[in-house]
Short mmCIF file of C-alpha atoms and ligand atoms in Angstrom, two decimals:
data_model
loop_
_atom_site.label_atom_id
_atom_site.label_comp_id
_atom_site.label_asym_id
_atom_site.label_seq_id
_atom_site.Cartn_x
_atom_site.Cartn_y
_atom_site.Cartn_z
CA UNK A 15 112.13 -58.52 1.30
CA UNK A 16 109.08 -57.03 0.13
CA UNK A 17 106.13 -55.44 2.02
CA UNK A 18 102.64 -55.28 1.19
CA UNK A 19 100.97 -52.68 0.21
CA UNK A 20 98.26 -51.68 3.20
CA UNK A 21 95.60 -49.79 3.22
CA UNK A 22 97.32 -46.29 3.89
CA UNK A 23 98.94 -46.89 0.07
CA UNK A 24 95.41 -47.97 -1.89
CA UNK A 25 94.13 -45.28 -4.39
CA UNK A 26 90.89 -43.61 -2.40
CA UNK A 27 88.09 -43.23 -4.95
CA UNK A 28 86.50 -39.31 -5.21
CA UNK A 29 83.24 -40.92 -6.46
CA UNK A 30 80.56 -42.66 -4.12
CA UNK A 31 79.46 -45.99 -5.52
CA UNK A 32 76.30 -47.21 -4.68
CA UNK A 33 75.19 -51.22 -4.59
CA UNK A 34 71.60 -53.26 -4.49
CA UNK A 35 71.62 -52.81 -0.51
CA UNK A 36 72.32 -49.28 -0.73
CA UNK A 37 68.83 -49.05 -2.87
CA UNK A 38 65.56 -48.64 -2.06
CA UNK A 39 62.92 -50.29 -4.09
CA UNK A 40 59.94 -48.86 -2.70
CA UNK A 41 61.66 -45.44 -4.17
CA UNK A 42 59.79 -46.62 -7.61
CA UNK A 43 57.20 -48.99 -6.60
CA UNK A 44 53.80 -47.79 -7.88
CA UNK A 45 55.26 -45.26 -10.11
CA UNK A 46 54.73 -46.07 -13.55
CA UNK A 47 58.14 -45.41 -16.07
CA UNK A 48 57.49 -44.39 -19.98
CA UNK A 49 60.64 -45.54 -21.88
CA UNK A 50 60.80 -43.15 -24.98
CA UNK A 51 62.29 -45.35 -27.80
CA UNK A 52 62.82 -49.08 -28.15
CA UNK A 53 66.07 -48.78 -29.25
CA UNK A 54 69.98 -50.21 -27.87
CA UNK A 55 68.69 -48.62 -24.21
CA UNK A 56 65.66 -48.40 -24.32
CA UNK A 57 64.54 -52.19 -25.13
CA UNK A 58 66.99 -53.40 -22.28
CA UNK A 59 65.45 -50.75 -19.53
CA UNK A 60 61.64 -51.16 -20.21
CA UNK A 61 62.39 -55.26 -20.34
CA UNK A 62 64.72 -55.00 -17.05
CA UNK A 63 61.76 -52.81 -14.86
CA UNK A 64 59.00 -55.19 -16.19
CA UNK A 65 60.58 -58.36 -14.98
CA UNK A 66 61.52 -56.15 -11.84
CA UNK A 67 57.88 -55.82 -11.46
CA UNK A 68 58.04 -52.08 -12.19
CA UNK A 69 54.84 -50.89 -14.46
CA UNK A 70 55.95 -49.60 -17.66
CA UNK A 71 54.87 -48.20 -20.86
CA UNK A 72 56.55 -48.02 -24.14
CA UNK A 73 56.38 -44.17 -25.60
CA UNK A 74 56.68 -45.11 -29.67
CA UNK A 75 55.44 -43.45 -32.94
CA UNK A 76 52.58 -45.03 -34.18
CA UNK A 77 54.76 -46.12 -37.27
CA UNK A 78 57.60 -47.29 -35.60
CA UNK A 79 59.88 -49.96 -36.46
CA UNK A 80 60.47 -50.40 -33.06
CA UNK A 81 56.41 -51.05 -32.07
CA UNK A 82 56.12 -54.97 -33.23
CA UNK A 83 59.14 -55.71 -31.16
CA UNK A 84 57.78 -54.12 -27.71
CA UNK A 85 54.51 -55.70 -28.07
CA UNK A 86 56.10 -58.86 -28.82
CA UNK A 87 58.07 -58.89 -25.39
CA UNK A 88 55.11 -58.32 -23.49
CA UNK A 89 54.98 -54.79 -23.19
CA UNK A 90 52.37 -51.93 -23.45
CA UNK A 91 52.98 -49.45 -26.09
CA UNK A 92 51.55 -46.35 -26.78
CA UNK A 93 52.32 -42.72 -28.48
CA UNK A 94 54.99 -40.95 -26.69
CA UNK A 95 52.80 -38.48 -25.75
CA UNK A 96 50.73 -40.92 -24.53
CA UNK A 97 52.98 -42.58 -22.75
CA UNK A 98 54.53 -39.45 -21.01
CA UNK A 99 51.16 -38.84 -20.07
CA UNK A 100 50.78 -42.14 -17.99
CA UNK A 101 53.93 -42.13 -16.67
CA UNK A 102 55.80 -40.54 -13.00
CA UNK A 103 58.61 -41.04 -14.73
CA UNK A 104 60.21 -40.57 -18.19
CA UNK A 105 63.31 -41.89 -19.74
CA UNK A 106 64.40 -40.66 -22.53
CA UNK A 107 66.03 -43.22 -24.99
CA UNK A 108 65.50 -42.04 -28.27
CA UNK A 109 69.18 -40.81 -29.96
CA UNK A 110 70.43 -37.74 -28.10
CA UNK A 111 70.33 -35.76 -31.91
CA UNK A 112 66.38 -36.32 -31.94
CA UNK A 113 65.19 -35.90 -28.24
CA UNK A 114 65.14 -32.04 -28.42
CA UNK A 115 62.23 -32.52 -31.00
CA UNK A 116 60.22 -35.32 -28.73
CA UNK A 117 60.84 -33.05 -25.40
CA UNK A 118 58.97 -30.29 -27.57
CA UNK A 119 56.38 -32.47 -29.12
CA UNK A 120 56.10 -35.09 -26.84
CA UNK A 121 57.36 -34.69 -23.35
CA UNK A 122 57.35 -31.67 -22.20
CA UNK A 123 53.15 -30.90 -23.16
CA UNK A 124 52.91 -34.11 -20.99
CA UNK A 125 54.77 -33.22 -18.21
CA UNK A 126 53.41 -32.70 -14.66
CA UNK A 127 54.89 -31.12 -11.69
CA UNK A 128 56.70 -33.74 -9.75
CA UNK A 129 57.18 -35.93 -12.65
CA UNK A 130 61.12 -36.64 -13.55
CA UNK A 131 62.78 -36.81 -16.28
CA UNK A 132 65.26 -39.23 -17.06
CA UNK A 133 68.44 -39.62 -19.66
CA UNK A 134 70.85 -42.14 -19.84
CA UNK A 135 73.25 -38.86 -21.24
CA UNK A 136 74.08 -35.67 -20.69
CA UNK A 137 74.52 -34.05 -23.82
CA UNK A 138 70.95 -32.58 -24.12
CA UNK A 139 70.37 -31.32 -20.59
CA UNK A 140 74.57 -29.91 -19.59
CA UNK A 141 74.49 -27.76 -23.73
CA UNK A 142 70.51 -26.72 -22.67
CA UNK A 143 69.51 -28.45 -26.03
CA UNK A 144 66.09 -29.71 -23.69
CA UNK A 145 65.51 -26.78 -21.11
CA UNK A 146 63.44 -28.59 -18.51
CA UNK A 147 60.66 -26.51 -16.24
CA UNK A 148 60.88 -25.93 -12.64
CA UNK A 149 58.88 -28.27 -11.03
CA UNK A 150 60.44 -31.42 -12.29
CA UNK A 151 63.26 -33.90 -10.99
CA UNK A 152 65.82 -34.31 -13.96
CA UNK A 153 68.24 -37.63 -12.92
CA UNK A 154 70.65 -39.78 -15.41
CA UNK A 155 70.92 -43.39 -15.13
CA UNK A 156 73.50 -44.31 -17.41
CA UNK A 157 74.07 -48.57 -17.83
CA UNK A 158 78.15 -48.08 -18.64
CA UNK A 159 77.67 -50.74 -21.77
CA UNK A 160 75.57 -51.18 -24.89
CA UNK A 161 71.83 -52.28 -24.04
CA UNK A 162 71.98 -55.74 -25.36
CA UNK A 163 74.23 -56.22 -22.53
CA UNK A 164 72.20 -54.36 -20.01
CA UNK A 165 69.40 -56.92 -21.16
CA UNK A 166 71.66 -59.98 -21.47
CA UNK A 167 73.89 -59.30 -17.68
CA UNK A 168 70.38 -58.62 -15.89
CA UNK A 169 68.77 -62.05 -16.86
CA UNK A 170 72.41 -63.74 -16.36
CA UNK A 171 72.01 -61.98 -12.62
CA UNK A 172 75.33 -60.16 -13.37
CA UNK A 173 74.32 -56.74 -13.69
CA UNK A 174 76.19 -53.86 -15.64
CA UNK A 175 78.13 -51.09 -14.05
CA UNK A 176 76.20 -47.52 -14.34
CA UNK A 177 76.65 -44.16 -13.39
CA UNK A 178 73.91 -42.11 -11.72
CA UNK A 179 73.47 -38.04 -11.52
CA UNK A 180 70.74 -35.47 -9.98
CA UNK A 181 70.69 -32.77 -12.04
CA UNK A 182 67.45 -31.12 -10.29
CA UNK A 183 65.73 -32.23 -7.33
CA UNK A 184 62.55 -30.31 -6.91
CA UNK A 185 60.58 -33.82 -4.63
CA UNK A 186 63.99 -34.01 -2.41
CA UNK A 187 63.37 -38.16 -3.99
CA UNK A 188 65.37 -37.97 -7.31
CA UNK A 189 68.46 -39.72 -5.69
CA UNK A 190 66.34 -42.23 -3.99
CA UNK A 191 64.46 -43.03 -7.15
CA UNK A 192 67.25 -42.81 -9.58
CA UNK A 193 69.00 -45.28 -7.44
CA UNK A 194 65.99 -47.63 -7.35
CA UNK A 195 65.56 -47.90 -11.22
CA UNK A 196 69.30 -47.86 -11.40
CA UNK A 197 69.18 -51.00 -9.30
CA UNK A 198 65.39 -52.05 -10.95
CA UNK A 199 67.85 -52.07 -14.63
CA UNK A 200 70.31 -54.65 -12.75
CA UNK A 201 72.96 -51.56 -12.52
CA UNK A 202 73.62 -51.64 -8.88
CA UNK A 203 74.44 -55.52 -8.76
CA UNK A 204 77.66 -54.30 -10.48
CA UNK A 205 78.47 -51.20 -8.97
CA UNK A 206 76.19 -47.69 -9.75
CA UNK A 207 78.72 -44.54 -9.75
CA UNK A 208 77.53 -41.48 -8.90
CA UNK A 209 78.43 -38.48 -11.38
CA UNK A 210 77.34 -35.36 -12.64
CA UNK A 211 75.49 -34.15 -15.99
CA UNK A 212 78.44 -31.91 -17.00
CA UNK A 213 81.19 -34.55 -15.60
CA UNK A 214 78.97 -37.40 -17.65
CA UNK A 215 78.99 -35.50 -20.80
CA UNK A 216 82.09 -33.67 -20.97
CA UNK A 217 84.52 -37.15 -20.06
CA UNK A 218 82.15 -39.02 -22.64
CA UNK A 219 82.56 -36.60 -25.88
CA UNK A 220 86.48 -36.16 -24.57
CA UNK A 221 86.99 -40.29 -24.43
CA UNK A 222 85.46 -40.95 -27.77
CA UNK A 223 87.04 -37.99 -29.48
CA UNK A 224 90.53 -38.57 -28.29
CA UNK A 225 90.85 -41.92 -27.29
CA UNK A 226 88.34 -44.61 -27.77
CA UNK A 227 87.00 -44.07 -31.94
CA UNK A 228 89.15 -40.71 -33.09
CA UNK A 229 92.18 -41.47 -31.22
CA UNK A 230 92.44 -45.17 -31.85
CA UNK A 231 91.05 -45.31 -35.25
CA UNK A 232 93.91 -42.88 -36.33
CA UNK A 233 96.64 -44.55 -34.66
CA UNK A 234 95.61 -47.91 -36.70
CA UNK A 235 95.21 -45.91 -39.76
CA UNK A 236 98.54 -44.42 -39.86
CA UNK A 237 100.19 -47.46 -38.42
CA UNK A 238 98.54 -49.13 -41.51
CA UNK A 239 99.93 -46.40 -44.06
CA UNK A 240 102.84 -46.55 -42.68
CA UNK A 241 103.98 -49.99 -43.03
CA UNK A 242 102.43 -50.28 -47.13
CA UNK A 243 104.05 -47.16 -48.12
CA UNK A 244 107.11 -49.24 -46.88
CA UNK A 245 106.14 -51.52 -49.04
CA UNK A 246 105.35 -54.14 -46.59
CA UNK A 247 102.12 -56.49 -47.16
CA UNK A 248 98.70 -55.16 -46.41
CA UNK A 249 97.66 -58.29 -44.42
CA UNK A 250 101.01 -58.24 -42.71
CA UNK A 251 100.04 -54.51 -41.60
CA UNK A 252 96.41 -55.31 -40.85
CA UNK A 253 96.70 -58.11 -38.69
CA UNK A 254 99.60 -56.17 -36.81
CA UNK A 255 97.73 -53.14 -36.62
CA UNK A 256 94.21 -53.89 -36.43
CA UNK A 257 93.83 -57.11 -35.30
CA UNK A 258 95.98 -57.75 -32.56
CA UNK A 259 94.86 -54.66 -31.08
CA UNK A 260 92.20 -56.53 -29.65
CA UNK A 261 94.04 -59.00 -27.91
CA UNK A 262 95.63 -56.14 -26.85
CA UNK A 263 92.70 -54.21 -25.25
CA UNK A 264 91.41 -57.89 -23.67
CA UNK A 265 94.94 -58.27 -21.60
CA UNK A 266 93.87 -54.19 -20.43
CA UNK A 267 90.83 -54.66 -19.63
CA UNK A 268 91.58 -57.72 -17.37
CA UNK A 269 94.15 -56.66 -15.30
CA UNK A 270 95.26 -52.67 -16.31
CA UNK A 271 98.42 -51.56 -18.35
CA UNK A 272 100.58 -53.96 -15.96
CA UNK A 273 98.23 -57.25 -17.34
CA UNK A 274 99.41 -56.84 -20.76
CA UNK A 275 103.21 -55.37 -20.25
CA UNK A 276 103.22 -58.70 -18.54
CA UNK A 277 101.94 -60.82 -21.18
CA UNK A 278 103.68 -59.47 -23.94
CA UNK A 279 107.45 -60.29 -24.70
CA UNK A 280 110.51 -58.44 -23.10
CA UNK A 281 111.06 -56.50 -26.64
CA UNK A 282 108.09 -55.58 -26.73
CA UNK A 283 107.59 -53.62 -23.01
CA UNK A 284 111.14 -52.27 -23.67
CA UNK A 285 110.44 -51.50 -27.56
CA UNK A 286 106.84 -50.19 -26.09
CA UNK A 287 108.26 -48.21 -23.05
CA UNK A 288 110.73 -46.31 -25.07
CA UNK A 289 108.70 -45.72 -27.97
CA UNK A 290 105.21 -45.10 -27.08
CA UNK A 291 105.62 -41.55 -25.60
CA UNK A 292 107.63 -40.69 -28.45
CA UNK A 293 104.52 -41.24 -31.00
CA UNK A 294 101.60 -40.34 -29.23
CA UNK A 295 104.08 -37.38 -28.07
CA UNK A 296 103.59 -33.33 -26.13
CA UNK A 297 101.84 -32.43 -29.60
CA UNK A 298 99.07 -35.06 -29.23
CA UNK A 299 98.56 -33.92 -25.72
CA UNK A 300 98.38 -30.62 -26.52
CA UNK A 301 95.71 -32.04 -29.52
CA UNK A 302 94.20 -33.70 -26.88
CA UNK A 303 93.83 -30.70 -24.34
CA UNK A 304 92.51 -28.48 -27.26
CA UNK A 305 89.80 -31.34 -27.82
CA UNK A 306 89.01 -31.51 -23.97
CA UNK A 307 88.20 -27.40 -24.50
CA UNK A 308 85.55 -27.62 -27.23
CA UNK A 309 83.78 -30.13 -25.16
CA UNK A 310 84.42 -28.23 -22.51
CA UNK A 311 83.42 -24.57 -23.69
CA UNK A 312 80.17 -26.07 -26.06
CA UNK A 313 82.12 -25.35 -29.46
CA UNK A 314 81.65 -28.96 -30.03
CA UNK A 315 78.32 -29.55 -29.48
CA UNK A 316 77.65 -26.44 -31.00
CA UNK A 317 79.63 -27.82 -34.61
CA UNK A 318 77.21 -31.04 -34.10
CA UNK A 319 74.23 -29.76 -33.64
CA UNK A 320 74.37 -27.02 -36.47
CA UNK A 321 75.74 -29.75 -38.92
CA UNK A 322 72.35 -32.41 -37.83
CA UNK A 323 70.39 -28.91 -38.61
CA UNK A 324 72.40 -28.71 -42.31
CA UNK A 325 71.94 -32.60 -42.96
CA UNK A 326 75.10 -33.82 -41.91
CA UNK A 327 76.85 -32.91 -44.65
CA UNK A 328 80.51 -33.35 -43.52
CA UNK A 329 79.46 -36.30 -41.21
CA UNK A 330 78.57 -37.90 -44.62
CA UNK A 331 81.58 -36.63 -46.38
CA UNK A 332 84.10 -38.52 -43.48
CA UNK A 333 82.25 -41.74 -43.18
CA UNK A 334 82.82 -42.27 -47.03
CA UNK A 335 86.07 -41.66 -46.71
CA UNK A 336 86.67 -43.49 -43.60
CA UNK A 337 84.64 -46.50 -45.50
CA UNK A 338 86.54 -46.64 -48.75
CA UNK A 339 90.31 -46.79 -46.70
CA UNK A 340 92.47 -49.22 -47.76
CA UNK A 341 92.25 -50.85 -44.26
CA UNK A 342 88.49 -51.86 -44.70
CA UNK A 343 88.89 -53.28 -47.78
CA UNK A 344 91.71 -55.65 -46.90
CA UNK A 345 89.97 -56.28 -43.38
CA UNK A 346 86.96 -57.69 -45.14
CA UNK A 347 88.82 -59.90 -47.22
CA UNK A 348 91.07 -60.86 -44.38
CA UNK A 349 88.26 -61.28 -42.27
CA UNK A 350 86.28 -63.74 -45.05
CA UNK A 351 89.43 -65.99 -45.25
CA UNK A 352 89.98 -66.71 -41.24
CA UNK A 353 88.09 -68.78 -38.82
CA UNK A 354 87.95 -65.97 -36.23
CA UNK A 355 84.85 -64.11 -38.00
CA UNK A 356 82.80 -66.45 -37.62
CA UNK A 357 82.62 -66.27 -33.94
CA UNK A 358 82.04 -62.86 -33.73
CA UNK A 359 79.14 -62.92 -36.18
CA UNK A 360 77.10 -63.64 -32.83
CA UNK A 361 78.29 -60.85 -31.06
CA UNK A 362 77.34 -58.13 -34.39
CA UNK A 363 74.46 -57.06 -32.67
CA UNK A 364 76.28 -55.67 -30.06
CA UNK A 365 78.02 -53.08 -32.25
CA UNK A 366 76.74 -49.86 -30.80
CA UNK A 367 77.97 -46.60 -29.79
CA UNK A 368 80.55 -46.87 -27.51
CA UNK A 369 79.49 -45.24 -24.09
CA UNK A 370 82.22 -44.92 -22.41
P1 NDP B 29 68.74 -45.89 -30.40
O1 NDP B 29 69.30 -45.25 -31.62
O2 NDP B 29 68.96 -47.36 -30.26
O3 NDP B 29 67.17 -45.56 -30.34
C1 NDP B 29 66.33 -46.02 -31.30
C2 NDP B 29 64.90 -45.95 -30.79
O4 NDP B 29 64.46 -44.60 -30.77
C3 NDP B 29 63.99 -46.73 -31.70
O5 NDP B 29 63.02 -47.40 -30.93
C4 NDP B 29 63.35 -45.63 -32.53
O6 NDP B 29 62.07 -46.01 -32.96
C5 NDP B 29 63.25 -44.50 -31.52
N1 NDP B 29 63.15 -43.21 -32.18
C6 NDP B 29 64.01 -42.67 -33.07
N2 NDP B 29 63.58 -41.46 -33.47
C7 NDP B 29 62.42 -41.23 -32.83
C8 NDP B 29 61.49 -40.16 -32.81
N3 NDP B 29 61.69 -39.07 -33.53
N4 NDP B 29 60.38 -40.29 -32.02
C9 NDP B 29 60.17 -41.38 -31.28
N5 NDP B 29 61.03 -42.42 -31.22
C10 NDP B 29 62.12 -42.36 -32.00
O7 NDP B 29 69.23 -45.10 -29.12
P2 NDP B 29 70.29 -45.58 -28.01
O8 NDP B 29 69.66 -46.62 -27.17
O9 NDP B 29 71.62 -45.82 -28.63
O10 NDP B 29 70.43 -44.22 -27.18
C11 NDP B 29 69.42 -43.77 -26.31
C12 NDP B 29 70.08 -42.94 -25.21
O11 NDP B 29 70.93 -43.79 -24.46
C13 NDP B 29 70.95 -41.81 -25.76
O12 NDP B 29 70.85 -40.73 -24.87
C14 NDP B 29 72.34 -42.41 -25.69
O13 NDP B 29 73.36 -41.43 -25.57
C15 NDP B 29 72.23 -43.22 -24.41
N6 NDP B 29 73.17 -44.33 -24.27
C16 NDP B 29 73.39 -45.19 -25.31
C17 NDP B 29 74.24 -46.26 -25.15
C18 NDP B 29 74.44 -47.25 -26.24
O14 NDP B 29 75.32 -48.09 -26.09
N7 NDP B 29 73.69 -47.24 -27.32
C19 NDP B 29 74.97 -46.48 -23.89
C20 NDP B 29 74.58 -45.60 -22.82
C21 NDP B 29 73.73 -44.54 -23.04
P3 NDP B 29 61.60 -45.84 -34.49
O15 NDP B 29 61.45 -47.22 -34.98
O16 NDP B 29 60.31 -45.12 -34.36
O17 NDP B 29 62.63 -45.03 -35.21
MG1 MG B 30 79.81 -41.21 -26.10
#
């Protein structure tokens, strides 16, 4: 016979999650929201408040390729500066590696006491890239997902999952407000977590670095190698070692590891239990842990920041190489002579940085 599992056995989450009753709107009613950049975020945000019936203003460069878009969708656009200007509060969606420059030129000339200033990440405010004054709230609303989906789950009344974090609370109203534009962005139909700045930042660089792009990109890559240098076929190895990674990732992200081990055949959970700690072994933890202390200690941020300053010289250098591998060339070819391409041609505008 076997028991259920009650209550006393169910995983009890550290992190308070926070839902559309939990909100208040009033929190951000009247206050009028600048949303720097038009961007993955920041077109999904200022489109999500305005048909929330919060008043907002675009903050664009005059030249911006950005500008014909916003006005198009019904929205007011001015300079950042401008904007900042107008607005109680400012969120800051232009790409983390240029919002030290429009907090200097833009924001922070702009800025009155009281105001708050918003991200939707941590890296600029935990490594004191943007050092905010005193008499400001500084809050993080961060839609777990790329914006298109933000935009596309709000008018589908689904909502997208989103983390939310004070990082200074000088009207004792930065929780209540971040919550309400959390919930104004369609976050808090899904679920709204709440976080920290340094927690944010420090599990986002350590989950792209080691698992999500670095980790899994190099696991494909040498999977890849090693199966041609076998000399088996390169479509053989792509499709086993690219492709079907997806499918995959989808049985995951349904229902955990235990979805897929049960989806997949017998040899392959025994092949996969045995194996699996033997190749991502002790050394790639100890890889991993090493990673998790330059995020941790700021020699990472420290590497990127210098390298945007020198041009991105090596940044340039890796993406060639990672572009000319052997694996993107036989993927495009692979992927021009099989029906499934064409259905995600629609979903191409969704590639964006992973925020995970
Ligand atoms: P984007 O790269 O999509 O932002 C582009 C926008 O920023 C454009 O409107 C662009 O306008 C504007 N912009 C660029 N440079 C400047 C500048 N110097 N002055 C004024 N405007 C400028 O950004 P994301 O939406 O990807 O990222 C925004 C924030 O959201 C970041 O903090 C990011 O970490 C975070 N985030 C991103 C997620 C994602 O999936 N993309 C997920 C969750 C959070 P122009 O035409 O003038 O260049
Ligand atoms: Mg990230």
């Amino acid at each position: 016979m076997t028991t259920e599992t009650d209550d006393d056995d169910a995983y009890s989450f550290d992190s308070k999650i926070y839902y559309d009753d939990d909100a208040d709107p009033t929190a951000i009613a009247g206050k009028t929201v600048a949303v720097l950049g038009y961007g993955s975020q920041g077109h999904a945000h200022a489109q999500n408040l305005d048909d929330s019936g919060v008043d907002v203003v675009v903050g664009l460069r005059e030249d911006s390729s950005s500008r014909a878009a916003a006005e198009s969708d019904g929205l007011r656009v001015e300079t950042p500066g401008d904007a900042v200007a107008a607005a109680d509060i400012v969120s800051v969606l232009v790409p983390d590696t240029v919002q030290p420059d429009v907090y200097e030129n833009a924001i922070e000339p702009n800025l009155e006491a009281g105001d708050t200033l918003q991200f939707a990440h941590g890296f600029n405010i935990h490594y004191n890239q943007i050092q905010p004054p005193e008499d400001v709230d500084v809050t993080m609303v961060a839609p777990k997902s790329p914006g298109h989906l933000v935009r596309r789950n709000y008018e589908s009344d689904e909502g997208t999952p989103g983390l939310l974090a004070v990082y200074q609370d000088v009207t004792g109203e930065a929780h209540d407000e971040g919550l309400a534009y959390a919930a104004a962005i369609g976050c808090a139909r899904a679920g709204v977590i709440e976080t920290s700045f340094r927690e944010e930042t420090e599990t986002d660089l350590f989950g792209e670095q080691a698992v999500l792009c670095g980790g899994v990109t190099s696991l494909v890559k040498q999977g890849y190698e090693t199966l041609v240098e076998a000399g088996y076929s390169p479509e053989m190895a792509y499709f086993e070692c690219l492709n079907e990674l997806k499918l995959i990732v989808d049985l995951m992200y349904e229902d955990g590891l235990g979805g897929m081990w049960q989806s997949v055949s017998d040899t392959a959970e025994y092949g996969g239990l045995t194996q699996g700690d033997e190749i991502v072994d002790e050394h790639a933890r100890e890889n991993m842990e090493e990673v998790l202390e330059q995020v941790q200690n700021g020699q990472f941020a420290r590497e990127w920041i210098a390298e945007n300053q020198a041009g991105r010289p090596s940044y340039t250098q890796l993406k060639t190489r990672e572009e000319s591998h052997e694996i993107e060339q036989v993927g495009e070819e692979l992927r021009g002579l099989f029906a499934w391409a064409e259905e995600d041609e629609e979903s191409d505008e969704e590639k964006t940085e992973v925020r995970a």
